[in-house]
Amino acid sequence: MGHIVAFSFCLYIASIRIMNESIGILYIVPTPIGNLEDITLRAIRILKEVDLVLCEDTSVTQRLFKAYDITTKTSVFYAQTGIKNIEKALNLLAEGKSLALVSDAGTPTISDPGVLLVDRVRKELPDVQVIALPGASALITALSASGVTSSTFMFYGFMPHKKGRETLFKTIAEGSHTSVFYESVHRIEKTLESLVATLDTSRMVVIARELTKLHEEVVRGNALYIKEYFSTHKDHVRGEFVVVVSGK
Ligand code: SAM
């Protein structure tokens, strides 16, 4: 009886594969956030097998491709203003092509415009499979390095530059959960000033900088300590940052 069930299940999977042969597949493929070794075997295989890779900056993606002998065609999908070539991607998927979406670093769609493509595919091409691969993300790497509980956390993406910025810092100060956000080198010092102004000294702030890269560092302490650390180590105000704040 068990054999019959197993055999029928295999037939079912095989028939799905055959049926899907002319249906497009969109793979969401995470790439390293610094260290080129941080990519899965499956991600490399998918990048080799798909018809086209949608990327952000061709030169960044080509560096990865060179390291892993990937020769698949690429097409730029992200622009300064957001996503471009979305119609082209949708047409290719509707024709049954397999595409992989990558970004310059980490998991596409997490705080990057790739989410717009996934949304449109799911709405407009329900037969197209969307397969997300697990892999590197600055968010999860920072949280796991921070030593701050992640059993409940709120991820804010990038803090707004102006409107709503101060309100968000107040929200973080009021939160009983861990807060995480991305910050750029241009605003990290301003952000540390806002954290000093809004958080009491019992709150742990963790700055995860240049994760997986040569100058990786994780600095922990209260907001005042962290602000002073970066104002006395100006040469560390460089690279990419994730900020983690413990809950109230
Ligand atoms: N989707 C990506 C991910 O899952 O990691 C994040 C993309 S977001 C456009 C880029 C931001 O991620 C950077 O500004 C920085 O805040 C953070 N980031 C990316 N790589 C990082 C690294 N190696 N170390 C620290 N932060 C990093």
Coordinates of C-alpha atoms and ligand atoms in Angstrom, one line a residue:
M1 CA 0.0 0.0 0.0
G2 CA 2.8 2.4 1.0
H3 CA 4.6 1.7 -2.3
I4 CA 1.4 2.5 -4.3
V5 CA 1.0 5.8 -2.4
A6 CA 4.7 6.7 -3.0
F7 CA 4.5 5.7 -6.7
S8 CA 1.3 7.8 -7.2
F9 CA 3.0 10.8 -5.5
C10 CA 6.0 10.5 -7.9
L11 CA 3.6 10.4 -10.8
Y12 CA 1.8 13.5 -9.5
I13 CA 5.2 15.4 -9.1
A14 CA 6.2 14.3 -12.6
S15 CA 3.0 15.4 -14.1
I16 CA 3.3 18.8 -12.4
R17 CA 6.8 19.1 -13.9
I18 CA 5.5 18.3 -17.4
M19 CA 2.5 20.7 -17.1
N20 CA 4.9 23.4 -15.9
E21 CA 7.3 23.1 -18.7
S22 CA 5.8 26.0 -20.6
I23 CA 5.1 28.0 -17.5
G24 CA 7.6 30.6 -16.5
I25 CA 9.5 30.5 -13.2
L26 CA 10.8 33.5 -11.3
Y27 CA 13.5 32.6 -8.8
I28 CA 14.4 35.1 -6.1
V29 CA 18.1 34.5 -5.5
P30 CA 20.1 35.9 -2.6
T31 CA 23.7 36.8 -3.3
P32 CA 26.6 37.5 -0.8
I33 CA 26.5 40.7 1.3
G34 CA 30.3 41.0 1.1
N35 CA 32.1 37.6 1.3
L36 CA 31.7 35.9 -2.1
E37 CA 31.6 32.5 -0.4
D38 CA 28.2 33.3 1.1
I39 CA 26.1 31.8 -1.7
T40 CA 24.4 28.4 -1.7
L41 CA 25.1 25.6 -4.1
R42 CA 21.4 25.8 -5.2
A43 CA 21.7 29.5 -5.9
I44 CA 24.8 28.9 -8.2
R45 CA 23.0 26.1 -10.0
I46 CA 19.8 28.2 -10.6
L47 CA 21.9 31.2 -11.8
K48 CA 23.5 28.9 -14.3
E49 CA 20.3 27.3 -15.5
V50 CA 17.8 30.2 -16.0
D51 CA 17.3 31.9 -19.3
L52 CA 18.0 35.4 -17.9
V53 CA 19.2 37.0 -14.7
L54 CA 17.6 40.3 -13.7
C55 CA 20.2 42.4 -11.8
E56 CA 20.9 45.8 -10.3
D57 CA 24.4 46.7 -11.4
T58 CA 25.8 44.5 -14.1
S59 CA 29.4 44.9 -13.0
V60 CA 28.6 43.8 -9.4
T61 CA 26.7 40.7 -10.7
Q62 CA 29.5 39.9 -13.2
R63 CA 32.1 39.8 -10.4
L64 CA 29.9 37.1 -8.8
F65 CA 29.4 35.3 -12.1
K66 CA 33.2 35.3 -12.8
A67 CA 33.9 33.7 -9.4
Y68 CA 31.4 30.8 -10.1
D69 CA 31.8 30.4 -13.9
I70 CA 28.2 31.6 -14.6
T71 CA 27.7 32.8 -18.1
T72 CA 23.9 33.4 -18.1
K73 CA 22.7 36.6 -19.8
T74 CA 21.9 39.5 -17.5
S75 CA 19.5 42.4 -17.9
V76 CA 19.5 45.5 -15.7
F77 CA 16.3 45.6 -13.8
Y78 CA 16.8 48.3 -11.2
A79 CA 17.4 52.0 -11.8
Q80 CA 17.9 55.0 -9.5
T81 CA 14.2 55.8 -9.9
G82 CA 13.0 52.2 -9.1
I83 CA 12.4 49.3 -11.2
K84 CA 12.7 49.3 -15.0
N85 CA 12.0 46.7 -17.7
I86 CA 9.1 45.2 -15.6
E87 CA 6.9 44.7 -18.7
K88 CA 9.7 42.9 -20.5
A89 CA 10.2 40.6 -17.5
L90 CA 6.5 39.9 -17.3
N91 CA 6.3 39.0 -21.0
L92 CA 9.3 36.6 -20.8
L93 CA 7.7 34.9 -17.8
A94 CA 4.4 34.6 -19.7
E95 CA 6.3 33.0 -22.6
G96 CA 7.5 30.3 -20.3
K97 CA 11.0 31.6 -19.7
S98 CA 12.8 31.1 -16.4
L99 CA 14.2 34.2 -14.8
A100 CA 16.3 34.8 -11.6
L101 CA 16.1 38.1 -9.7
V102 CA 19.2 39.2 -7.9
S103 CA 20.3 42.5 -6.3
D104 CA 23.8 43.8 -5.7
A105 CA 23.8 42.1 -2.3
G106 CA 21.6 40.1 0.0
T107 CA 18.1 39.0 -0.5
P108 CA 16.2 40.7 -3.3
T109 CA 12.9 42.3 -2.3
I110 CA 14.1 43.0 1.3
S111 CA 14.2 46.8 1.3
D112 CA 14.7 46.8 -2.5
P113 CA 12.3 47.4 -5.4
G114 CA 12.3 43.7 -6.5
V115 CA 9.2 43.3 -4.4
L116 CA 7.2 45.2 -7.2
L117 CA 8.0 42.4 -9.7
V118 CA 7.0 39.7 -7.3
D119 CA 3.7 41.5 -6.6
R120 CA 2.9 42.0 -10.3
V121 CA 3.8 38.4 -11.1
R122 CA 1.6 37.0 -8.4
K123 CA -1.3 39.3 -9.4
E124 CA -1.0 39.1 -13.2
L125 CA 0.6 35.8 -13.9
P126 CA -0.8 33.4 -11.3
D127 CA 0.5 30.3 -13.2
V128 CA 4.1 31.5 -13.0
Q129 CA 5.9 29.9 -10.1
V130 CA 7.7 32.3 -7.8
I131 CA 10.4 30.4 -6.0
A132 CA 12.4 32.2 -3.3
L133 CA 15.7 30.7 -2.3
P134 CA 17.0 31.2 1.3
G135 CA 20.3 33.0 1.7
A136 CA 22.3 36.0 2.8
S137 CA 20.6 39.1 4.2
A138 CA 22.1 41.9 6.1
L139 CA 19.0 42.0 8.4
I140 CA 19.3 38.4 9.6
T141 CA 23.1 38.5 9.8
A142 CA 23.1 41.6 11.9
L143 CA 20.4 40.2 14.2
S144 CA 22.2 37.0 14.7
A145 CA 25.5 38.8 15.4
S146 CA 23.9 41.3 17.8
G147 CA 23.2 39.2 20.8
V148 CA 19.8 41.0 21.1
T149 CA 16.7 38.9 21.3
S150 CA 15.0 38.3 17.9
S151 CA 12.0 36.4 19.3
T152 CA 10.0 39.6 18.6
F153 CA 11.5 42.2 16.3
M154 CA 10.3 45.0 14.0
F155 CA 12.2 45.7 10.8
Y156 CA 12.0 49.3 9.6
G157 CA 14.0 49.1 6.4
F158 CA 15.7 52.4 5.7
M159 CA 14.7 55.3 8.1
P160 CA 13.0 58.1 6.2
H161 CA 15.3 61.1 5.5
K162 CA 12.9 63.8 6.6
K163 CA 9.1 63.3 7.0
G164 CA 8.3 60.9 9.7
R165 CA 11.9 60.4 10.8
E166 CA 11.7 61.7 14.3
T167 CA 8.3 60.0 14.9
L168 CA 9.9 56.7 14.0
F169 CA 12.7 57.2 16.5
K170 CA 10.0 57.9 19.1
T171 CA 8.2 54.7 18.1
I172 CA 11.4 52.7 18.4
A173 CA 12.0 54.3 21.9
E174 CA 8.5 53.2 22.9
G175 CA 8.8 49.6 21.5
S176 CA 9.0 46.6 23.8
H177 CA 10.4 44.6 20.9
T178 CA 13.8 44.7 19.2
S179 CA 14.0 47.2 16.4
V180 CA 16.2 46.8 13.3
F181 CA 16.9 49.2 10.4
Y182 CA 19.4 49.9 7.6
E183 CA 21.4 53.0 7.6
S184 CA 23.7 54.6 5.1
V185 CA 27.2 56.1 5.9
H186 CA 25.8 59.6 5.1
R187 CA 23.3 59.5 7.9
I188 CA 24.7 57.1 10.5
E189 CA 26.0 59.9 12.8
K190 CA 22.8 61.8 12.6
T191 CA 20.9 58.6 13.5
L192 CA 23.2 58.1 16.5
E193 CA 22.3 61.6 17.7
S194 CA 18.6 60.9 17.4
L195 CA 19.1 57.6 19.3
V196 CA 20.9 59.5 22.1
A197 CA 18.0 62.0 22.2
T198 CA 15.3 59.4 22.4
L199 CA 16.6 56.2 24.1
D200 CA 17.2 55.9 27.8
T201 CA 20.6 54.5 28.8
S202 CA 19.3 51.0 29.6
R203 CA 18.7 50.4 25.9
M204 CA 21.3 48.4 24.0
V205 CA 22.3 49.7 20.6
V206 CA 24.2 47.4 18.2
I207 CA 25.9 48.7 15.1
A208 CA 26.7 45.9 12.6
R209 CA 29.1 47.4 10.0
E210 CA 30.6 45.8 6.9
L211 CA 29.2 42.4 7.8
T212 CA 31.2 39.5 6.2
K213 CA 33.8 41.9 4.8
L214 CA 37.4 42.7 5.7
H215 CA 36.5 45.6 8.1
E216 CA 33.5 43.8 9.7
E217 CA 32.7 45.1 13.2
V218 CA 29.9 44.8 15.7
V219 CA 29.8 47.6 18.3
R220 CA 27.5 47.3 21.3
G221 CA 26.6 49.7 24.1
N222 CA 24.1 52.3 25.0
A223 CA 23.4 55.1 22.4
L224 CA 25.8 57.6 24.1
Y225 CA 28.6 55.1 24.1
I226 CA 28.1 54.2 20.4
K227 CA 27.9 57.9 19.4
E228 CA 31.1 58.6 21.2
Y229 CA 32.8 55.5 19.7
F230 CA 32.1 56.7 16.1
S231 CA 32.9 60.3 16.8
T232 CA 36.4 59.2 18.1
H233 CA 36.9 56.6 15.4
K234 CA 36.1 58.6 12.3
D235 CA 37.8 56.0 10.1
H236 CA 35.0 53.6 11.1
V237 CA 32.3 55.8 9.7
R238 CA 32.6 53.9 6.4
G239 CA 30.8 51.2 4.6
E240 CA 27.3 49.7 5.2
F241 CA 25.4 49.7 8.5
V242 CA 22.6 47.8 10.2
V243 CA 21.3 49.2 13.5
V244 CA 19.7 47.0 16.2
V245 CA 18.0 48.5 19.2
S246 CA 16.9 46.3 22.2
G247 CA 13.3 46.6 23.3
K248 CA 12.1 48.7 26.3
Ligands
SAM1 N1 18.2 43.2 0.3 C1 19.5 43.4 1.0 C2 19.6 42.3 2.1 O1 18.7 41.5 2.3 O2 20.6 42.4 2.9 C3 19.6 44.8 1.6 C4 19.5 45.8 0.5 S1 19.5 47.4 1.1 C5 19.2 48.2 -0.5 C6 21.2 47.8 1.4 C7 21.4 48.0 2.9 O3 21.6 46.8 3.6 C8 22.7 48.8 3.1 O4 22.5 50.2 3.0 C9 23.0 48.5 4.6 O5 22.3 49.2 5.5 C10 22.6 47.0 4.6 N2 23.8 46.1 4.2 C11 24.0 45.5 3.1 N3 25.2 44.8 3.2 C12 25.7 45.0 4.4 C13 26.8 44.6 5.1 N4 27.7 43.8 4.5 N5 27.0 45.0 6.3 C14 26.1 45.8 7.0 N6 25.0 46.3 6.3 C15 24.8 45.9 5.1

